[in-house]
mmCIF file of C-alpha atoms in Angstrom:
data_model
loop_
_atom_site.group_PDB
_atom_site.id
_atom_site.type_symbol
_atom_site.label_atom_id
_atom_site.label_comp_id
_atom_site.label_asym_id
_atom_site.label_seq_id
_atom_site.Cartn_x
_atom_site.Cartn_y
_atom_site.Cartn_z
ATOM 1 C CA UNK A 14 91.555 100.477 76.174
ATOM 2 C CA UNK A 15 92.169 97.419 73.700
ATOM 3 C CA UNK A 16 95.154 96.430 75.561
ATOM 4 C CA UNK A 17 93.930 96.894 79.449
ATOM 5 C CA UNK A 18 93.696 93.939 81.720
ATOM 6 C CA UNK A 19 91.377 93.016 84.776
ATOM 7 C CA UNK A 20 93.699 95.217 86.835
ATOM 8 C CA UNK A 21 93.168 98.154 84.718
ATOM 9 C CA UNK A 22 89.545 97.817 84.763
ATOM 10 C CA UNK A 23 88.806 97.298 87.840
ATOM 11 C CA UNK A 24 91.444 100.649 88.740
ATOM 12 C CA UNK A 25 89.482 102.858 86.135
ATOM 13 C CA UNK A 26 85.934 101.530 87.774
ATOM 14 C CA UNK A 27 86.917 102.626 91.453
ATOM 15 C CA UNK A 28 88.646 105.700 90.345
ATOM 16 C CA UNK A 29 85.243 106.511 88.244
ATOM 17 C CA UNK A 30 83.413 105.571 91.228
ATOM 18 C CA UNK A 31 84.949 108.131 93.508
ATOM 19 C CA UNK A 32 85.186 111.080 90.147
ATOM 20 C CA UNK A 33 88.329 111.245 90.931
ATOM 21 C CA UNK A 34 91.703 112.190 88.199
ATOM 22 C CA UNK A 35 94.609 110.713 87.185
ATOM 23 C CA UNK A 36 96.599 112.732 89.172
ATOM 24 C CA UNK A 37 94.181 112.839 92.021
ATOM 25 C CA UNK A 38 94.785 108.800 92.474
ATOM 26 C CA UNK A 39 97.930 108.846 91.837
ATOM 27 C CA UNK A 40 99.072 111.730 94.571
ATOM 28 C CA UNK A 41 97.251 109.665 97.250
ATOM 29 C CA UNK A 42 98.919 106.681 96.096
ATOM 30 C CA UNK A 43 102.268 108.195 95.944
ATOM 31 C CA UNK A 44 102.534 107.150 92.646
ATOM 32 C CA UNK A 45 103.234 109.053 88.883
ATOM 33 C CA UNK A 46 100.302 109.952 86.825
ATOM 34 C CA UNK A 47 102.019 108.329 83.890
ATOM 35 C CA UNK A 48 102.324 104.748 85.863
ATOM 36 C CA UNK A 49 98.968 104.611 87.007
ATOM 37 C CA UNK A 50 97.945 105.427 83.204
ATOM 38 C CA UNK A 51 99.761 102.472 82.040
ATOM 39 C CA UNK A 52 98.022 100.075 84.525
ATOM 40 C CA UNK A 53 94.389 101.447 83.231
ATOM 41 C CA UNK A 54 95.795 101.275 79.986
ATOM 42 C CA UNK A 55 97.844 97.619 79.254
ATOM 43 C CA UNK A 56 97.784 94.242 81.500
ATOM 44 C CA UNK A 57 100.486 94.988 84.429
ATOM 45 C CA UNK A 58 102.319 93.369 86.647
ATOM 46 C CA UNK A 59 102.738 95.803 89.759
ATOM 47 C CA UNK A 60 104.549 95.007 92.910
ATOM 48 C CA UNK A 61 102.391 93.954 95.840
ATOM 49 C CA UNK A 62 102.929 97.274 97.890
ATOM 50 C CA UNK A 63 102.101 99.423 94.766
ATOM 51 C CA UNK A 64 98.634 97.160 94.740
ATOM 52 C CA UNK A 65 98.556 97.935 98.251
ATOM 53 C CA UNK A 66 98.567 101.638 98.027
ATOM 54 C CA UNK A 67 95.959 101.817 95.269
ATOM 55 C CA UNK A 68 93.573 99.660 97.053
ATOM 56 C CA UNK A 69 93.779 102.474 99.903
ATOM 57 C CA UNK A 70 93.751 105.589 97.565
ATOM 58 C CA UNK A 71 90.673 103.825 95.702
ATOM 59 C CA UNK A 72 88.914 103.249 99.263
ATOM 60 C CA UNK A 73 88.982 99.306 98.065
ATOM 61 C CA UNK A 74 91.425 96.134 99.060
ATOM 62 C CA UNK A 75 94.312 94.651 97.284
ATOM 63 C CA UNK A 76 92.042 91.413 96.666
ATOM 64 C CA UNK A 77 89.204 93.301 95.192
ATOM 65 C CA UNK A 78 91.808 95.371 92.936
ATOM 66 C CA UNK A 79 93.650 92.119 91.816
ATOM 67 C CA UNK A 80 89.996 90.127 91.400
ATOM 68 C CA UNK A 81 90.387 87.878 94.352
ATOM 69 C CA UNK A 82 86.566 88.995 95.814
ATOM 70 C CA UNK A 83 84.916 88.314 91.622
ATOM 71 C CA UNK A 84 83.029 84.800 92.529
ATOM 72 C CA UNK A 85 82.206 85.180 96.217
ATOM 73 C CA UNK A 86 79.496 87.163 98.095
ATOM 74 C CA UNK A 87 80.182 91.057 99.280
ATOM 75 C CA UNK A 88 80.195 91.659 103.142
ATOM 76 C CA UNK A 89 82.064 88.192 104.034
ATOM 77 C CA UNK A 90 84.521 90.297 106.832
ATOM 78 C CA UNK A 91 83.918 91.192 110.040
ATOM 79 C CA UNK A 92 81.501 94.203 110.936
ATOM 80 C CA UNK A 93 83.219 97.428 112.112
ATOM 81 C CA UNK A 94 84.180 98.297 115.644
ATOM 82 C CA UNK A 95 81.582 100.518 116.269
ATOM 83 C CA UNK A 96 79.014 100.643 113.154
ATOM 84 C CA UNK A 97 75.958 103.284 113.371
ATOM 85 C CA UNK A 98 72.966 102.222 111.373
ATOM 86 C CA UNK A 99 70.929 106.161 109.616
ATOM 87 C CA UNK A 100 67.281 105.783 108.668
ATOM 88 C CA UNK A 101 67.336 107.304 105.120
ATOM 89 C CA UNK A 102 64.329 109.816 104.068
ATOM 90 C CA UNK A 103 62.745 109.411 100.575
ATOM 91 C CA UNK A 104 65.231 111.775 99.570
ATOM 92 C CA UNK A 105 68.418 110.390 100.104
ATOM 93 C CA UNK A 106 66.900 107.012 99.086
ATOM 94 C CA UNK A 107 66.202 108.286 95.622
ATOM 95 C CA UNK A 108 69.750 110.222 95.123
ATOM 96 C CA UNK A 109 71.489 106.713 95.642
ATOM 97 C CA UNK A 110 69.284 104.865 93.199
ATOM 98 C CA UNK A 111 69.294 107.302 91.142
ATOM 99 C CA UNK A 112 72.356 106.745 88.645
ATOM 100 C CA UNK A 113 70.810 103.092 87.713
ATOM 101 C CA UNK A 114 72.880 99.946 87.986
ATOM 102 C CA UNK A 115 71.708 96.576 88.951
ATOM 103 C CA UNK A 116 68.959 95.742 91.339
ATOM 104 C CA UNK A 117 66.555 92.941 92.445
ATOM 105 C CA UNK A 118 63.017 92.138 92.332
ATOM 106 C CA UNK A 119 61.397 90.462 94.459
ATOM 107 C CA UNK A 120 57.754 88.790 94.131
ATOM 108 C CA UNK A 121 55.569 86.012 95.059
ATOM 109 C CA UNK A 122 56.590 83.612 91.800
ATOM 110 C CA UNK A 123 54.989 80.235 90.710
ATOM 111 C CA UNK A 124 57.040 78.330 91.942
ATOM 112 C CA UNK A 125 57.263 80.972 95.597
ATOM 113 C CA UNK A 126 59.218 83.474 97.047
ATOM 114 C CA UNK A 127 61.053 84.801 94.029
ATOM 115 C CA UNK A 128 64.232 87.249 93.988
ATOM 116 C CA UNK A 129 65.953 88.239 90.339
ATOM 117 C CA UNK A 130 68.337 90.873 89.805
ATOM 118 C CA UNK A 131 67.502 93.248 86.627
ATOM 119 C CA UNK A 132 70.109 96.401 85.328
ATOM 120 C CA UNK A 133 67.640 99.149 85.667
ATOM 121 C CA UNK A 134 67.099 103.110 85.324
ATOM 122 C CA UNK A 135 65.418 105.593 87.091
ATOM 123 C CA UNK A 136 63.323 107.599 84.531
ATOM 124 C CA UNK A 137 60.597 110.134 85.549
ATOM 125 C CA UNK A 138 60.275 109.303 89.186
ATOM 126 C CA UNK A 139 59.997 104.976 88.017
ATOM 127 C CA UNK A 140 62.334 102.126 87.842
ATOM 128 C CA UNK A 141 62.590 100.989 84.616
ATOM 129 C CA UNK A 142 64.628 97.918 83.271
ATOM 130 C CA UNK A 143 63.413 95.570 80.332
ATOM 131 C CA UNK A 144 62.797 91.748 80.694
ATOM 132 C CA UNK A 145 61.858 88.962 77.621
ATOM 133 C CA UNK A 146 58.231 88.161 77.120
ATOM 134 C CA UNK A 147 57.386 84.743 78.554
ATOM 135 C CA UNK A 148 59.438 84.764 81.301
ATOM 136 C CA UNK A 149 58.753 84.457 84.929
ATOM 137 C CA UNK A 150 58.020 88.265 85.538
ATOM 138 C CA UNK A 151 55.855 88.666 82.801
ATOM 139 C CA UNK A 152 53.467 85.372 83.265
ATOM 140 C CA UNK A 153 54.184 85.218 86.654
ATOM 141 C CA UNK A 154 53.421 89.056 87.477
ATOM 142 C CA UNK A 155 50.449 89.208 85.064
ATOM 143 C CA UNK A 156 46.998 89.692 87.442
ATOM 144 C CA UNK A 157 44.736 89.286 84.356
ATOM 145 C CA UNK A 158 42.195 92.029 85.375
ATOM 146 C CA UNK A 159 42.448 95.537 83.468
ATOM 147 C CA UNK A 160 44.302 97.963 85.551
ATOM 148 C CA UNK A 161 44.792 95.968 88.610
ATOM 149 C CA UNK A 162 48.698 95.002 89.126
ATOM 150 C CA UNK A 163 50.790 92.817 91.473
ATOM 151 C CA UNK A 164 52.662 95.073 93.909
ATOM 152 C CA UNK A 165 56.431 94.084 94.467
ATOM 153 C CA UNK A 166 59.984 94.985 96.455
ATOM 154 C CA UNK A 167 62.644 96.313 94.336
ATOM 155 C CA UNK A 168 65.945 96.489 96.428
ATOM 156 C CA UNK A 169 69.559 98.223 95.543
ATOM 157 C CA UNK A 170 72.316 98.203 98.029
ATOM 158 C CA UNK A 171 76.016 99.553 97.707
ATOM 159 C CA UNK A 172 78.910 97.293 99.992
ATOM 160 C CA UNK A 173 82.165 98.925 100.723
ATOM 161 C CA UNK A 174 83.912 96.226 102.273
ATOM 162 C CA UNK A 175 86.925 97.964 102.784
ATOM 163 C CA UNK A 176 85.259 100.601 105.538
ATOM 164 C CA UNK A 177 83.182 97.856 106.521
ATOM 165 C CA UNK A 178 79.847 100.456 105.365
ATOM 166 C CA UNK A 179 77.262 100.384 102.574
ATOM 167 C CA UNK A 180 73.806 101.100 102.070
ATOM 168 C CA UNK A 181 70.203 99.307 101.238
ATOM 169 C CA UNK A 182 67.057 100.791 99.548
ATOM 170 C CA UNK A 183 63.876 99.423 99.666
ATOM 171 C CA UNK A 184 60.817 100.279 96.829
ATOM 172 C CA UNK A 185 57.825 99.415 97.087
ATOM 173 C CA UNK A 186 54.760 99.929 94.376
ATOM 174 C CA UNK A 187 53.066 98.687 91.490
ATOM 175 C CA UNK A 188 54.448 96.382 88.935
ATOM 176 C CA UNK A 189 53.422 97.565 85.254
ATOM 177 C CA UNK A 190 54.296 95.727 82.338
ATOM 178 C CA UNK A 191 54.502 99.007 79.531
ATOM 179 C CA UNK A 192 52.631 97.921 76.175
ATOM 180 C CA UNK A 193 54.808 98.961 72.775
ATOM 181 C CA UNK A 194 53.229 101.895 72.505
ATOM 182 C CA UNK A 195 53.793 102.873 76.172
ATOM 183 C CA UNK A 196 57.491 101.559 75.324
ATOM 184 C CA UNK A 197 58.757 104.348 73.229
ATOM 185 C CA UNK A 198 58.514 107.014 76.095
ATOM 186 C CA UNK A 199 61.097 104.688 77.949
ATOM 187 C CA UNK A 200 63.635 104.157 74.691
ATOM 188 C CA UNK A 201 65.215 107.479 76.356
ATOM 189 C CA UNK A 202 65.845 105.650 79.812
ATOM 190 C CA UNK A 203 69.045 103.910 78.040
ATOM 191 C CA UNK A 204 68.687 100.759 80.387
ATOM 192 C CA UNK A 205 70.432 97.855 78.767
ATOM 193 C CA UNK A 206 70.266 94.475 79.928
ATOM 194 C CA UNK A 207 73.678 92.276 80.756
ATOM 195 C CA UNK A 208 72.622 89.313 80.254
ATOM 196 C CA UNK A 209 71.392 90.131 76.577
ATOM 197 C CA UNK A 210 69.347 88.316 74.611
ATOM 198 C CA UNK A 211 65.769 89.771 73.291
ATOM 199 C CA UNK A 212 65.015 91.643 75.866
ATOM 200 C CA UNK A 213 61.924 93.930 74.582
ATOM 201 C CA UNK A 214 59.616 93.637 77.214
ATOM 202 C CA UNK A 215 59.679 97.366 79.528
ATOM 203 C CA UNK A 216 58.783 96.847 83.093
ATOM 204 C CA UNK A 217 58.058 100.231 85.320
ATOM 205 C CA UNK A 218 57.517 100.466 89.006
ATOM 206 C CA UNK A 219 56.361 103.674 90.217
ATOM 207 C CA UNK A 220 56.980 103.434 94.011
ATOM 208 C CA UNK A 221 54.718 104.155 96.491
ATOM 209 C CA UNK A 222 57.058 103.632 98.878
ATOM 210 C CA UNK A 223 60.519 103.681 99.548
ATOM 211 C CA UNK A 224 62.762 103.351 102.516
ATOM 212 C CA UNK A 225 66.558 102.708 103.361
ATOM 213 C CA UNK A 226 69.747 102.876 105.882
ATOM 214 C CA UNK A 227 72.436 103.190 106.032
ATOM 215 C CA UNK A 228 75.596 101.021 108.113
ATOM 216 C CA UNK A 229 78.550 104.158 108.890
ATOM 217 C CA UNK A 230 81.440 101.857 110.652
ATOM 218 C CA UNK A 231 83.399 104.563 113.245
#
């Protein structure tokens, strides 16, 4: 995809999203196959209503498709009509977390209340994500006693701002910071950091508890 522009990414990423084909996208969007390649495929210049119709098909808007929501919070549009809030069992909560992606952690830093999103996996039942020695959650998240460790809130949520719906988790347990030779049972977790840098420090919370809902908008 040397060629592909924002467009085209951000079409292949909702399309992925939803595991949905070509074709599928492209028969709700009453489009050809071959078009909708070349937008994945090479920067494009599509009319406004052909925008319009992928944004639907992809269950997104024609802002979000053309990059219009990139520097501004999700959830800035009015609630549904009608929205219906589930409680999620431990279940459910663990099937939505469980592909990985980006979440937040949230502890009682130096300098207080402390929130900091990390790209993390789930690997044998624990979040897992890697963070740089020296930083705030490794001195800050550090009790200094054998054994004993700092518990902390890990949250992921998932906004679709286009059916006004999405979802929150909420884990709770144990931070452990995983010495190197703890760290090579996690090298199979695959959870890269995209912010980069050296990165080498694993961090696993096993939680303990875990809860979660879930906004439908009718």
């Amino acid at each position: 995809m040397t060629g592909t522009g924002d467009l085209g990414r951000r079409i292949t990423y909702h399309r992925e999203r939803l595991g949905l084909s070509r074709e599928q996208v492209a028969g709700r969007a009453a489009m050809s196959p071959g078009y909708l390649q070349y937008l994945e495929e090479n920067p494009g210049n599509p009319s406004a209503d052909a925008v319009s119709r992928l944004a639907t098909a992809l269950g997104t808007t024609a802002e979000d498709l053309l990059g219009g929501t990139a520097d501004r919070p999700p959830g800035g549009g009015p609630a549904a009509q009608s929205p219906h809030v589930e409680v999620l069992d431990r279940e459910e909560c663990l099937r939505l977390i469980g592909p990985g992606g980006i979440g937040r952690v949230a502890f009682d830093g130096s300098h207080g209340p402390t929130v900091l999103p990390v790209n993390y996996r789930l690997h044998d039942g624990a979040i897992v994500f890697r963070t740089a020695y020296g930083g705030a959650m490794d001195k800050d998240l550090r009790t200094g006693v054998r054994g004993v460790e700092i518990v902390v809130g890990f949250e992921v949520d998932r906004i679709d701002e286009a059916q006004r719906e999405g979802w929150s988790v909420l884990a709770q347990g144990p931070f452990h910071h995983v010495p190197p030779d703890e760290a090579a049972g996690l090298t199979g977790s695959d959870v890269t950091p995209w912010v980069g840098g050296d990165r080498q420090l694993y961090i696993r919370i096993v939680p303990h508890q875990i809860t979660g809902r879930r906004i439908h908008g009718l």
